Coordinates of C-alpha atoms in Angstrom, one line a residue:
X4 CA 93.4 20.9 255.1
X5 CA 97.2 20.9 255.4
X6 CA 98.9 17.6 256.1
X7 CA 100.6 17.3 259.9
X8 CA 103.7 18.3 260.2
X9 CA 106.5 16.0 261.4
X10 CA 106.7 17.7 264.8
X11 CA 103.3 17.2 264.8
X12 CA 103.1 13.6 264.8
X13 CA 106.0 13.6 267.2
X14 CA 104.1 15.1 269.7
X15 CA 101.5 12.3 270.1
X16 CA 104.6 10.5 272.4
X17 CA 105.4 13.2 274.7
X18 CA 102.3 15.9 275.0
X19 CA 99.9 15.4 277.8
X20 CA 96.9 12.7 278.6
X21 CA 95.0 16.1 277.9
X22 CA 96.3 17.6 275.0
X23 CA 94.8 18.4 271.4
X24 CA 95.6 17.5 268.0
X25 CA 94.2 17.9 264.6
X26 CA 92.8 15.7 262.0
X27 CA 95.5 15.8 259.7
X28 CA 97.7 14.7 262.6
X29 CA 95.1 11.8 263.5
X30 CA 95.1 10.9 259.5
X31 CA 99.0 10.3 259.6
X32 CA 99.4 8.7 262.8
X33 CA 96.7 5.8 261.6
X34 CA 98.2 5.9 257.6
X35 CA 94.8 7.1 256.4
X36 CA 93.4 10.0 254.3
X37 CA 91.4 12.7 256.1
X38 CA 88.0 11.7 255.1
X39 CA 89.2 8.2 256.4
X40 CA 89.5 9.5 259.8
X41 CA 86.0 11.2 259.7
X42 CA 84.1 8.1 258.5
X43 CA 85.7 5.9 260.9
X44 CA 85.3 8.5 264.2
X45 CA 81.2 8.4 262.4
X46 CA 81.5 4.4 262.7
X47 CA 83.0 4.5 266.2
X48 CA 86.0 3.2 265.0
X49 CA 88.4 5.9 265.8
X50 CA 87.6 8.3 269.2
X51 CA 85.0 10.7 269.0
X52 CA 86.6 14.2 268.4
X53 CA 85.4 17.3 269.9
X54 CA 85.0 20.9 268.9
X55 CA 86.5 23.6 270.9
X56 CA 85.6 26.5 269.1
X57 CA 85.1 26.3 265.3
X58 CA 87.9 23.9 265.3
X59 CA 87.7 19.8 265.9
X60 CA 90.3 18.2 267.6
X61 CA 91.3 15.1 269.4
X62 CA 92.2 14.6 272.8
X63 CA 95.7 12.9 272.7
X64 CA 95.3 10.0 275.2
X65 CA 92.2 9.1 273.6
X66 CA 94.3 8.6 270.4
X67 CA 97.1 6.8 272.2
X68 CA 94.7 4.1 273.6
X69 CA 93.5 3.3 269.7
X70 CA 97.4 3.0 268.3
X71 CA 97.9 0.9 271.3
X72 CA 95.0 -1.2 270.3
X73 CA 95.4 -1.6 267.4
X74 CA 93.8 1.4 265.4
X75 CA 91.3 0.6 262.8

């Protein structure tokens, strides 16, 4: 899986309650590896992700409200 591009993590400020991103972009907004970011959605510690298509993603107000908290 490709790491998030800069504009990619940029985007997490200014995209919509609504919008997607991808787990590489998740992984570099909480400094963690990939497979971080799996077992800690698993363990509830990160927002549940969701499939649209074959591909997961994250729903971008969901992962504001975690950075704001805190992240884990």
């Amino acid at each position: 899986m490709p790491k998030a591009k800069k504009q990619d993590i940029c985007v997490i400020s200014t995209a919509p309650e609504n919008a997607k991103v991808r787990v590489g972009t998740v992984a570099e907004l909480f400094g963690v590896s990939i497979p971080t970011v799996w077992r800690r959605a698993r363990a509830g510690l990160l927002p549940a992700p969701q499939k649209i298509g074959g591909t997961t993603v994250w729903n971008v107000g969901d992962i504001r409200r975690a950075l704001e908290n805190g992240g884990s």
